[in-house]
C-alpha cells in the first residue's frame, strides 16, 4: 500500500483505565478492543499502511426513527472518517447497510453468569433422600407393623390376668393412637415410655426399632450430602424470569442499548421486572460489585464472560469456582470486525485477516487477553453453612405443631403466639435470603 493512510476507529468504553495493550494487569478492561489492537497492527504493518487511530467511547447506535448513527465507531464508518472498526461488534440489520463483516469471529461472549443455586433454594431437602417408591414402602411397612402391634396389644388386654404386673413398667394401652405414638417414637429415634407385655409384642417392637434405625441412618447421611448439593434448575432465560434469582447487568453502553431495545416477550419481561423494574433503581453496576454479589447472594450477573472470569479468579475461593453456569440473553452470533461498505481495501483486509489467523497470531492474542472459565478443582471437602432456608421445613412443622389444640398452654395455642412466631421466622429468612417466603 506504499504507506497509504488507513484510519481505524476503536471503542474504549472505560477510559478511566489506561488503554495499554502491553499491560496485562488490566487485560479484562476493554478486552474486546485490546484483543484486536495488536492483530490489526500486525495486519496493517504487513500491508504497509500508515495507521491512524480514532478513539471513541461508544459503538454508536441508531435511534428508532433516525436515519444515521449517532457518533461512535459506526458513526465514523458511516461518514467515511474510518475505514475499519477496530472493536468487534454484533450483527444487526441496521448495521448491514453501512458496513461489512470481514474477519473471523471473535471468542467474545456476553452472557448471564451465575453460581448453581443450592438445592435447598428450589426443593425441599427433607423429601429428597428417598425415592417415591421407598417412601411408599416405608409407609406401608409402618402401617402394617402398627396394625400387628395393635392386634397384639388388644390380645394382651384380653388376657392381661396371665401376665405379671410390674409397677416400674407402663404397658401400652389398647388404643390405636397409643400404638401409633410408639411407631412415631421409633421413626424419630426417640423411643417410647410404654412397652408391650408379651414376648411377641416386644419382638415386633424390636423389629420396628431396627428397621427405623437403618432408615434413619440412610436418611441422615443423605441429608448431609444434599446440603452440599447444587441444582441445575436455572439454565434458560425462562428460568431466570420465573425463579427468585436477582439479576444485574454490567454498566456498559452496549448492555444498556440491547436490554432497553429487547422486543422478544420473555427477554423484555426480564428487563421490565428484574433489571429495571418500575419504582426501583435499575440494576446496572460495575463488574466488581456484580461478581461480589454473585459470590455472596442468589444472583446472576450479565457481563462479557472473559472479563468476568478474570474477576472471578481474583475474588473467588477455589471451591466457589465450581458450578458456574452461563445463560445466553442477547442471542446473537459471536462478534466480528467491521469495515466501511464499498471500501477499496476490502479484499486486501479480508485476505490479510485470514493469513493472520492461519499463522496463529490471532490465537496467541486470544490466549493472552481472554480468560477461560475457571476449572473446578476442590468441589468436595468444603464447609457449608446451613441457613434458615435449609431448615425451613422443620420450622414450618414446629409452627404447625405449636398451633395445635393438643398443647395445654394457652399462650402456645393462641393465634397471637403463632403470629409472632411466623413473623420471627419470616424476619430471619428475610435477613438470610433478602425476601420473605
Tab-separated table of N, CA, C and O in Angstrom, residues 34 79 87-88 103 117 134 155 164 172 182 187 200 248 252 254 258 292 294 311 313 315 367 389 421 432:
chain	number	residue	atom	x	y	z
A	34	UNK	N	-8.668	-4.506	23.022
A	34	UNK	CA	-7.271	-4.923	23.163
A	34	UNK	C	-6.998	-6.219	22.403
A	34	UNK	O	-5.878	-6.429	21.924
A	79	UNK	N	-19.724	7.835	8.021
A	79	UNK	CA	-19.321	9.101	7.398
A	79	UNK	C	-18.026	8.982	6.604
A	79	UNK	O	-17.631	9.942	5.923
A	87	UNK	N	-12.872	-2.489	16.940
A	87	UNK	CA	-13.523	-3.218	18.033
A	87	UNK	C	-14.618	-4.099	17.462
A	87	UNK	O	-15.403	-3.653	16.608
A	88	UNK	N	-14.668	-5.330	17.915
A	88	UNK	CA	-15.659	-6.270	17.386
A	88	UNK	C	-17.068	-5.801	17.724
A	88	UNK	O	-17.292	-5.102	18.720
A	103	UNK	N	-13.804	-10.236	9.317
A	103	UNK	CA	-12.806	-11.059	9.997
A	103	UNK	C	-13.437	-12.332	10.551
A	103	UNK	O	-14.652	-12.513	10.541
A	117	UNK	N	-27.424	-22.649	41.991
A	117	UNK	CA	-28.033	-22.391	43.303
A	117	UNK	C	-28.026	-23.637	44.180
A	117	UNK	O	-28.084	-24.763	43.673
A	134	UNK	N	-39.683	-45.728	47.730
A	134	UNK	CA	-39.130	-46.033	49.056
A	134	UNK	C	-40.026	-45.426	50.137
A	134	UNK	O	-40.318	-46.078	51.164
A	155	UNK	N	-54.895	-58.301	72.266
A	155	UNK	CA	-54.870	-59.650	72.852
A	155	UNK	C	-54.284	-59.618	74.262
A	155	UNK	O	-54.754	-60.349	75.157
A	164	UNK	N	-47.594	-61.027	84.470
A	164	UNK	CA	-47.181	-60.427	85.724
A	164	UNK	C	-47.176	-58.903	85.582
A	164	UNK	O	-46.849	-58.366	84.543
A	172	UNK	N	-48.452	-50.597	77.073
A	172	UNK	CA	-49.203	-49.889	76.034
A	172	UNK	C	-50.689	-50.117	76.249
A	172	UNK	O	-51.141	-51.254	76.419
A	182	UNK	N	-46.151	-45.028	69.564
A	182	UNK	CA	-44.969	-45.887	69.696
A	182	UNK	C	-44.227	-45.945	68.368
A	182	UNK	O	-42.995	-45.867	68.311
A	187	UNK	N	-39.784	-44.059	64.579
A	187	UNK	CA	-39.375	-43.346	63.368
A	187	UNK	C	-38.429	-42.201	63.689
A	187	UNK	O	-37.482	-41.931	62.944
A	200	UNK	N	-44.142	-61.622	72.096
A	200	UNK	CA	-44.426	-61.355	70.679
A	200	UNK	C	-44.502	-59.852	70.408
A	200	UNK	O	-43.991	-59.365	69.393
A	248	UNK	N	-28.444	-8.728	37.642
A	248	UNK	CA	-27.701	-7.490	37.493
A	248	UNK	C	-26.997	-7.474	36.154
A	248	UNK	O	-26.718	-8.523	35.564
A	252	UNK	N	-22.368	-0.832	31.044
A	252	UNK	CA	-21.575	-0.508	29.865
A	252	UNK	C	-22.544	-0.190	28.738
A	252	UNK	O	-23.695	-0.646	28.735
A	254	UNK	N	-23.152	-0.944	25.556
A	254	UNK	CA	-23.878	-1.893	24.710
A	254	UNK	C	-24.911	-2.690	25.502
A	254	UNK	O	-25.946	-3.070	24.968
A	258	UNK	N	-28.859	-2.907	24.325
A	258	UNK	CA	-29.508	-4.166	23.948
A	258	UNK	C	-30.622	-4.548	24.923
A	258	UNK	O	-31.638	-5.105	24.519
A	292	UNK	N	-19.090	-9.770	43.086
A	292	UNK	CA	-19.187	-9.984	44.536
A	292	UNK	C	-20.599	-10.401	44.938
A	292	UNK	O	-20.778	-11.283	45.787
A	294	UNK	N	-22.691	-11.952	43.035
A	294	UNK	CA	-22.860	-13.308	42.534
A	294	UNK	C	-22.222	-14.331	43.475
A	294	UNK	O	-22.720	-15.438	43.648
A	311	UNK	N	-12.165	-11.563	36.902
A	311	UNK	CA	-12.527	-11.069	38.235
A	311	UNK	C	-12.897	-12.238	39.150
A	311	UNK	O	-12.587	-12.225	40.342
A	313	UNK	N	-11.642	-15.256	39.125
A	313	UNK	CA	-10.408	-15.892	39.583
A	313	UNK	C	-9.699	-15.053	40.653
A	313	UNK	O	-8.972	-15.600	41.494
A	315	UNK	N	-11.377	-13.034	42.916
A	315	UNK	CA	-12.206	-12.860	44.116
A	315	UNK	C	-12.682	-14.178	44.730
A	315	UNK	O	-12.905	-14.234	45.935
A	367	UNK	N	-5.241	-16.173	23.675
A	367	UNK	CA	-4.708	-16.808	24.888
A	367	UNK	C	-4.139	-15.784	25.867
A	367	UNK	O	-4.168	-16.001	27.084
A	389	UNK	N	-33.213	-21.153	55.373
A	389	UNK	CA	-33.950	-21.705	54.238
A	389	UNK	C	-33.774	-23.209	54.162
A	389	UNK	O	-34.673	-23.940	53.735
A	421	UNK	N	-44.519	-15.879	66.108
A	421	UNK	CA	-43.542	-16.894	65.712
A	421	UNK	C	-43.311	-16.863	64.201
A	421	UNK	O	-42.169	-16.896	63.727
A	432	UNK	N	-31.697	-13.643	55.703
A	432	UNK	CA	-30.894	-14.690	55.107
A	432	UNK	C	-30.973	-14.703	53.598
A	432	UNK	O	-30.000	-14.957	52.910
